[in-house]
Tab-separated table of N, CA and C in Angstrom:
chain	number	residue	atom	x	y	z
A	1	UNK	N	-32.913	-14.442	-5.031
A	1	UNK	CA	-33.320	-15.011	-6.291
A	1	UNK	C	-32.186	-14.822	-7.300
A	2	UNK	N	-31.962	-15.829	-8.101
A	2	UNK	CA	-30.839	-15.783	-9.028
A	2	UNK	C	-31.224	-15.138	-10.362
A	3	UNK	N	-30.201	-14.747	-11.069
A	3	UNK	CA	-30.340	-14.104	-12.371
A	3	UNK	C	-29.864	-15.062	-13.461
A	4	UNK	N	-30.522	-14.983	-14.606
A	4	UNK	CA	-30.098	-15.713	-15.796
A	4	UNK	C	-29.862	-14.674	-16.882
A	5	UNK	N	-28.713	-14.731	-17.501
A	5	UNK	CA	-28.390	-13.808	-18.581
A	5	UNK	C	-28.340	-14.580	-19.889
A	6	UNK	N	-29.214	-14.212	-20.829
A	6	UNK	CA	-29.132	-14.760	-22.177
A	6	UNK	C	-28.028	-13.985	-22.869
A	7	UNK	N	-26.958	-14.689	-23.171
A	7	UNK	CA	-25.696	-14.056	-23.543
A	7	UNK	C	-25.124	-14.669	-24.808
A	8	UNK	N	-24.530	-13.809	-25.621
A	8	UNK	CA	-23.784	-14.254	-26.803
A	8	UNK	C	-22.405	-13.614	-26.716
A	9	UNK	N	-21.398	-14.419	-26.479
A	9	UNK	CA	-20.047	-13.890	-26.275
A	9	UNK	C	-19.482	-13.217	-27.520
A	10	UNK	N	-20.059	-13.471	-28.686
A	10	UNK	CA	-19.612	-12.828	-29.912
A	10	UNK	C	-20.205	-11.442	-30.129
A	11	UNK	N	-21.053	-11.017	-29.203
A	11	UNK	CA	-21.717	-9.712	-29.302
A	11	UNK	C	-21.097	-8.754	-28.293
A	12	UNK	N	-20.596	-7.634	-28.770
A	12	UNK	CA	-19.938	-6.688	-27.857
A	12	UNK	C	-20.913	-6.112	-26.840
A	13	UNK	N	-22.155	-5.872	-27.224
A	13	UNK	CA	-23.141	-5.350	-26.271
A	13	UNK	C	-23.415	-6.367	-25.180
A	14	UNK	N	-23.498	-7.618	-25.554
A	14	UNK	CA	-23.735	-8.669	-24.571
A	14	UNK	C	-22.546	-8.793	-23.604
A	15	UNK	N	-21.341	-8.712	-24.139
A	15	UNK	CA	-20.141	-8.769	-23.277
A	15	UNK	C	-20.107	-7.581	-22.323
A	16	UNK	N	-20.440	-6.397	-22.833
A	16	UNK	CA	-20.460	-5.202	-21.976
A	16	UNK	C	-21.546	-5.320	-20.912
A	17	UNK	N	-22.672	-5.906	-21.272
A	17	UNK	CA	-23.754	-6.098	-20.307
A	17	UNK	C	-23.346	-7.024	-19.182
A	18	UNK	N	-22.682	-8.130	-19.517
A	18	UNK	CA	-22.204	-9.054	-18.495
A	18	UNK	C	-21.199	-8.351	-17.591
A	19	UNK	N	-20.293	-7.592	-18.168
A	19	UNK	CA	-19.298	-6.867	-17.370
A	19	UNK	C	-19.972	-5.867	-16.437
A	20	UNK	N	-20.991	-5.156	-16.927
A	20	UNK	CA	-21.710	-4.197	-16.095
A	20	UNK	C	-22.363	-4.884	-14.903
A	21	UNK	N	-22.984	-6.017	-15.145
A	21	UNK	CA	-23.611	-6.753	-14.047
A	21	UNK	C	-22.560	-7.163	-13.013
A	22	UNK	N	-21.457	-7.702	-13.491
A	22	UNK	CA	-20.394	-8.141	-12.583
A	22	UNK	C	-19.809	-6.971	-11.803
A	23	UNK	N	-19.663	-5.825	-12.438
A	23	UNK	CA	-19.166	-4.632	-11.749
A	23	UNK	C	-20.110	-4.187	-10.639
A	24	UNK	N	-21.378	-4.559	-10.772
A	24	UNK	CA	-22.381	-4.200	-9.780
A	24	UNK	C	-22.698	-5.359	-8.837
A	25	UNK	N	-21.789	-6.328	-8.779
A	25	UNK	CA	-21.907	-7.416	-7.823
A	25	UNK	C	-22.899	-8.502	-8.186
A	26	UNK	N	-23.306	-8.564	-9.435
A	26	UNK	CA	-24.267	-9.575	-9.880
A	26	UNK	C	-23.533	-10.607	-10.727
A	27	UNK	N	-23.579	-11.844	-10.294
A	27	UNK	CA	-22.975	-12.947	-11.040
A	27	UNK	C	-24.107	-13.825	-11.576
A	28	UNK	N	-24.610	-13.494	-12.751
A	28	UNK	CA	-25.733	-14.265	-13.281
A	28	UNK	C	-25.309	-15.638	-13.784
A	29	UNK	N	-26.276	-16.532	-13.833
A	29	UNK	CA	-26.064	-17.788	-14.544
A	29	UNK	C	-26.089	-17.405	-16.023
A	30	UNK	N	-25.048	-17.701	-16.753
A	30	UNK	CA	-24.948	-17.302	-18.152
A	30	UNK	C	-25.452	-18.438	-19.035
A	31	UNK	N	-26.439	-18.110	-19.840
A	31	UNK	CA	-26.965	-19.083	-20.799
A	31	UNK	C	-26.547	-18.633	-22.186
A	32	UNK	N	-25.675	-19.407	-22.783
A	32	UNK	CA	-25.174	-19.103	-24.128
A	32	UNK	C	-26.149	-19.698	-25.144
A	33	UNK	N	-27.254	-18.996	-25.321
A	33	UNK	CA	-28.384	-19.502	-26.092
A	33	UNK	C	-28.093	-19.684	-27.577
A	34	UNK	N	-26.969	-19.171	-28.049
A	34	UNK	CA	-26.594	-19.376	-29.450
A	34	UNK	C	-25.983	-20.764	-29.656
A	35	UNK	N	-25.498	-21.392	-28.589
A	35	UNK	CA	-24.943	-22.740	-28.673
A	35	UNK	C	-26.087	-23.740	-28.806
A	36	UNK	N	-25.935	-24.701	-29.665
A	36	UNK	CA	-26.993	-25.690	-29.893
A	36	UNK	C	-27.417	-26.373	-28.592
A	37	UNK	N	-26.462	-26.619	-27.701
A	37	UNK	CA	-26.781	-27.321	-26.454
A	37	UNK	C	-27.566	-26.454	-25.462
A	38	UNK	N	-27.602	-25.132	-25.683
A	38	UNK	CA	-28.303	-24.230	-24.766
A	38	UNK	C	-29.390	-23.416	-25.473
A	39	UNK	N	-29.712	-23.812	-26.694
A	39	UNK	CA	-30.697	-23.078	-27.486
A	39	UNK	C	-32.053	-23.069	-26.780
A	40	UNK	N	-32.795	-22.000	-26.972
A	40	UNK	CA	-34.102	-21.836	-26.350
A	40	UNK	C	-35.168	-22.623	-27.109
A	41	UNK	N	-36.098	-23.198	-26.370
A	41	UNK	CA	-37.231	-23.877	-26.993
A	41	UNK	C	-38.296	-22.837	-27.352
A	42	UNK	N	-39.255	-23.238	-28.127
A	42	UNK	CA	-40.358	-22.350	-28.487
A	42	UNK	C	-41.082	-21.870	-27.228
A	43	UNK	N	-41.333	-22.771	-26.299
A	43	UNK	CA	-42.003	-22.382	-25.049
A	43	UNK	C	-41.171	-21.381	-24.255
A	44	UNK	N	-39.865	-21.562	-24.237
A	44	UNK	CA	-39.000	-20.627	-23.515
A	44	UNK	C	-39.016	-19.242	-24.158
A	45	UNK	N	-39.015	-19.188	-25.473
A	45	UNK	CA	-39.057	-17.892	-26.162
A	45	UNK	C	-40.364	-17.176	-25.830
A	46	UNK	N	-41.462	-17.899	-25.821
A	46	UNK	CA	-42.760	-17.304	-25.471
A	46	UNK	C	-42.773	-16.848	-24.015
A	47	UNK	N	-42.151	-17.626	-23.141
A	47	UNK	CA	-42.083	-17.258	-21.724
A	47	UNK	C	-41.239	-15.988	-21.538
A	48	UNK	N	-40.177	-15.861	-22.279
A	48	UNK	CA	-39.352	-14.651	-22.204
A	48	UNK	C	-40.178	-13.439	-22.620
A	49	UNK	N	-40.977	-13.576	-23.665
A	49	UNK	CA	-41.845	-12.466	-24.091
A	49	UNK	C	-42.780	-12.067	-22.957
A	50	UNK	N	-43.368	-13.051	-22.284
A	50	UNK	CA	-44.259	-12.743	-21.149
A	50	UNK	C	-43.500	-12.027	-20.042
A	51	UNK	N	-42.305	-12.514	-19.734
A	51	UNK	CA	-41.514	-11.904	-18.660
A	51	UNK	C	-41.074	-10.483	-19.011
A	52	UNK	N	-40.859	-10.232	-20.288
A	52	UNK	CA	-40.509	-8.883	-20.746
A	52	UNK	C	-41.730	-7.965	-20.753
A	53	UNK	N	-42.918	-8.560	-20.658
A	53	UNK	CA	-44.141	-7.772	-20.762
A	53	UNK	C	-44.400	-7.339	-22.190
A	54	UNK	N	-43.883	-8.110	-23.123
A	54	UNK	CA	-43.970	-7.762	-24.538
A	54	UNK	C	-45.264	-8.292	-25.145
A	55	UNK	N	-45.972	-7.434	-25.825
A	55	UNK	CA	-47.195	-7.836	-26.511
A	55	UNK	C	-46.867	-8.652	-27.764
A	56	UNK	N	-45.675	-8.491	-28.278
A	56	UNK	CA	-45.262	-9.154	-29.508
A	56	UNK	C	-43.781	-9.517	-29.416
A	57	UNK	N	-43.374	-10.597	-30.083
A	57	UNK	CA	-41.947	-10.923	-30.102
A	57	UNK	C	-41.120	-9.882	-30.847
A	58	UNK	N	-41.765	-9.009	-31.592
A	58	UNK	CA	-41.039	-7.950	-32.289
A	58	UNK	C	-40.310	-7.035	-31.298
A	59	UNK	N	-40.759	-7.030	-30.036
A	59	UNK	CA	-40.132	-6.185	-29.014
A	59	UNK	C	-38.689	-6.606	-28.746
A	60	UNK	N	-38.341	-7.865	-29.030
A	60	UNK	CA	-36.966	-8.310	-28.823
A	60	UNK	C	-36.415	-9.049	-30.048
A	61	UNK	N	-36.939	-8.676	-31.204
A	61	UNK	CA	-36.473	-9.207	-32.482
A	61	UNK	C	-35.265	-8.406	-32.950
A	62	UNK	N	-34.244	-9.097	-33.347
A	62	UNK	CA	-33.042	-8.458	-33.889
A	62	UNK	C	-33.288	-8.215	-35.376
A	63	UNK	N	-33.769	-7.023	-35.685
A	63	UNK	CA	-34.210	-6.698	-37.041
A	63	UNK	C	-33.143	-6.931	-38.102
A	64	UNK	N	-31.904	-6.636	-37.779
A	64	UNK	CA	-30.873	-6.721	-38.819
A	64	UNK	C	-30.598	-8.155	-39.266
A	65	UNK	N	-31.055	-9.148	-38.503
A	65	UNK	CA	-30.888	-10.545	-38.916
A	65	UNK	C	-32.211	-11.201	-39.323
A	66	UNK	N	-33.323	-10.528	-39.090
A	66	UNK	CA	-34.635	-11.128	-39.320
A	66	UNK	C	-34.862	-11.518	-40.786
A	67	UNK	N	-34.498	-10.653	-41.696
A	67	UNK	CA	-34.717	-10.941	-43.116
A	67	UNK	C	-33.948	-12.176	-43.569
A	68	UNK	N	-32.812	-12.448	-42.927
A	68	UNK	CA	-31.998	-13.619	-43.284
A	68	UNK	C	-32.761	-14.926	-43.106
A	69	UNK	N	-33.773	-14.923	-42.223
A	69	UNK	CA	-34.534	-16.149	-41.955
A	69	UNK	C	-35.987	-16.020	-42.416
A	70	UNK	N	-36.246	-15.025	-43.265
A	70	UNK	CA	-37.568	-14.888	-43.861
A	70	UNK	C	-38.590	-14.112	-43.056
A	71	UNK	N	-38.153	-13.405	-42.019
A	71	UNK	CA	-39.082	-12.598	-41.224
A	71	UNK	C	-39.152	-11.207	-41.848
A	72	UNK	N	-40.385	-10.745	-42.084
A	72	UNK	CA	-40.587	-9.406	-42.636
A	72	UNK	C	-41.773	-8.747	-41.939
A	73	UNK	N	-42.190	-7.605	-42.433
A	73	UNK	CA	-43.271	-6.834	-41.805
A	73	UNK	C	-44.591	-7.593	-41.791
A	74	UNK	N	-44.760	-8.563	-42.669
A	74	UNK	CA	-46.011	-9.325	-42.745
A	74	UNK	C	-45.997	-10.591	-41.905
A	75	UNK	N	-44.883	-10.918	-41.277
A	75	UNK	CA	-44.787	-12.139	-40.470
A	75	UNK	C	-45.659	-12.017	-39.217
A	76	UNK	N	-46.316	-13.104	-38.875
A	76	UNK	CA	-47.161	-13.119	-37.683
A	76	UNK	C	-46.298	-13.336	-36.444
A	77	UNK	N	-46.862	-13.048	-35.283
A	77	UNK	CA	-46.135	-13.292	-34.033
A	77	UNK	C	-45.763	-14.761	-33.909
A	78	UNK	N	-46.685	-15.659	-34.260
A	78	UNK	CA	-46.380	-17.090	-34.174
A	78	UNK	C	-45.214	-17.465	-35.082
A	79	UNK	N	-45.169	-16.917	-36.268
A	79	UNK	CA	-44.055	-17.190	-37.182
A	79	UNK	C	-42.744	-16.672	-36.604
A	80	UNK	N	-42.802	-15.517	-35.962
A	80	UNK	CA	-41.583	-14.946	-35.366
A	80	UNK	C	-41.113	-15.792	-34.198
A	81	UNK	N	-42.037	-16.228	-33.341
A	81	UNK	CA	-41.652	-17.085	-32.215
A	81	UNK	C	-40.974	-18.361	-32.710
A	82	UNK	N	-41.551	-18.995	-33.711
A	82	UNK	CA	-40.968	-20.227	-34.265
A	82	UNK	C	-39.587	-19.941	-34.848
A	83	UNK	N	-39.470	-18.833	-35.563
A	83	UNK	CA	-38.174	-18.473	-36.154
A	83	UNK	C	-37.138	-18.188	-35.081
A	84	UNK	N	-37.534	-17.546	-33.983
A	84	UNK	CA	-36.593	-17.262	-32.892
A	84	UNK	C	-36.071	-18.552	-32.261
A	85	UNK	N	-36.958	-19.514	-32.073
A	85	UNK	CA	-36.525	-20.782	-31.478
A	85	UNK	C	-35.577	-21.529	-32.414
A	86	UNK	N	-35.830	-21.444	-33.706
A	86	UNK	CA	-34.996	-22.153	-34.686
A	86	UNK	C	-33.718	-21.398	-35.043
A	87	UNK	N	-33.752	-20.063	-34.903
A	87	UNK	CA	-32.638	-19.212	-35.326
A	87	UNK	C	-32.337	-18.180	-34.244
A	88	UNK	N	-31.635	-18.558	-33.197
A	88	UNK	CA	-31.430	-17.648	-32.070
A	88	UNK	C	-30.721	-16.344	-32.421
A	89	UNK	N	-30.091	-16.272	-33.577
A	89	UNK	CA	-29.403	-15.032	-33.943
A	89	UNK	C	-30.369	-13.874	-34.148
A	90	UNK	N	-31.679	-14.155	-34.250
A	90	UNK	CA	-32.639	-13.063	-34.441
A	90	UNK	C	-33.232	-12.566	-33.120
A	91	UNK	N	-32.695	-13.055	-32.010
A	91	UNK	CA	-33.130	-12.580	-30.695
A	91	UNK	C	-32.150	-11.513	-30.221
A	92	UNK	N	-32.702	-10.355	-29.827
A	92	UNK	CA	-31.858	-9.289	-29.279
A	92	UNK	C	-31.163	-9.791	-28.014
A	93	UNK	N	-30.035	-9.241	-27.733
A	93	UNK	CA	-29.274	-9.607	-26.548
A	93	UNK	C	-28.562	-8.402	-25.993
A	94	UNK	N	-28.240	-8.440	-24.751
A	94	UNK	CA	-28.524	-9.465	-23.751
A	94	UNK	C	-29.929	-9.294	-23.166
A	95	UNK	N	-30.424	-10.373	-22.587
A	95	UNK	CA	-31.683	-10.342	-21.842
A	95	UNK	C	-31.391	-10.892	-20.459
A	96	UNK	N	-31.763	-10.123	-19.440
A	96	UNK	CA	-31.572	-10.542	-18.053
A	96	UNK	C	-32.922	-10.978	-17.499
A	97	UNK	N	-32.930	-12.148	-16.874
A	97	UNK	CA	-34.156	-12.725	-16.314
A	97	UNK	C	-33.969	-12.909	-14.816
A	98	UNK	N	-35.004	-12.532	-14.084
A	98	UNK	CA	-35.024	-12.744	-12.635
A	98	UNK	C	-36.455	-13.100	-12.253
A	99	UNK	N	-36.658	-14.345	-11.879
A	99	UNK	CA	-37.998	-14.779	-11.504
A	99	UNK	C	-38.990	-14.620	-12.640
A	100	UNK	N	-40.056	-13.869	-12.378
A	100	UNK	CA	-41.118	-13.687	-13.368
A	100	UNK	C	-40.916	-12.449	-14.242
A	101	UNK	N	-39.761	-11.824	-14.138
A	101	UNK	CA	-39.503	-10.612	-14.914
A	101	UNK	C	-38.227	-10.758	-15.731
A	102	UNK	N	-38.177	-9.978	-16.789
A	102	UNK	CA	-36.988	-9.946	-17.643
A	102	UNK	C	-36.866	-8.547	-18.218
A	103	UNK	N	-35.646	-8.215	-18.622
A	103	UNK	CA	-35.403	-6.911	-19.242
A	103	UNK	C	-34.380	-7.095	-20.362
A	104	UNK	N	-34.634	-6.386	-21.458
A	104	UNK	CA	-33.709	-6.370	-22.582
A	104	UNK	C	-32.617	-5.356	-22.286
A	105	UNK	N	-31.383	-5.752	-22.420
A	105	UNK	CA	-30.249	-4.885	-22.116
A	105	UNK	C	-29.899	-3.959	-23.260
A	106	UNK	N	-30.839	-3.183	-23.713
A	106	UNK	CA	-30.648	-2.172	-24.762
A	106	UNK	C	-31.255	-0.876	-24.275
A	107	UNK	N	-30.531	0.011	-23.710
A	107	UNK	CA	-29.098	-0.025	-23.414
A	107	UNK	C	-28.811	-0.980	-22.243
A	108	UNK	N	-27.565	-1.348	-22.119
A	108	UNK	CA	-27.205	-2.342	-21.105
A	108	UNK	C	-27.574	-1.902	-19.695
A	109	UNK	N	-27.569	-0.603	-19.448
A	109	UNK	CA	-27.889	-0.088	-18.110
A	109	UNK	C	-29.322	-0.425	-17.703
A	110	UNK	N	-30.178	-0.711	-18.656
A	110	UNK	CA	-31.560	-1.072	-18.358
A	110	UNK	C	-31.623	-2.337	-17.498
A	111	UNK	N	-30.603	-3.183	-17.613
A	111	UNK	CA	-30.593	-4.418	-16.819
A	111	UNK	C	-30.502	-4.133	-15.327
A	112	UNK	N	-29.915	-3.022	-14.964
A	112	UNK	CA	-29.785	-2.684	-13.543
A	112	UNK	C	-31.141	-2.359	-12.913
A	113	UNK	N	-32.138	-2.057	-13.741
A	113	UNK	CA	-33.483	-1.815	-13.226
A	113	UNK	C	-34.110	-3.073	-12.644
A	114	UNK	N	-33.601	-4.224	-13.017
A	114	UNK	CA	-34.142	-5.502	-12.550
A	114	UNK	C	-33.481	-5.955	-11.258
A	115	UNK	N	-32.415	-5.306	-10.861
A	115	UNK	CA	-31.665	-5.744	-9.674
A	115	UNK	C	-32.304	-5.276	-8.389
């Protein structure tokens, strides 16, 4: 089964995560979800939450960018999902997906648990 890595090349953690996977013999399909042509749809963001086993999108919300797009402590899960699809910079990275499971690479070594 193949791996998909939600990756942002401008993020040092994401770059280190990709390197770690490659060092361990894993060549994932890299999805540069920050690029408009590869941006995630609302359904895809919700599916990632399910694969992560997350009860809320807050589990993979990039807090330091959330306020920039109007997300705060009072925002609903639906509002966060919509904001994530419209503003991919508020999604934590990297995220490794394999089949019906996914893991947030924070710390990056957590991705090896999915291999």
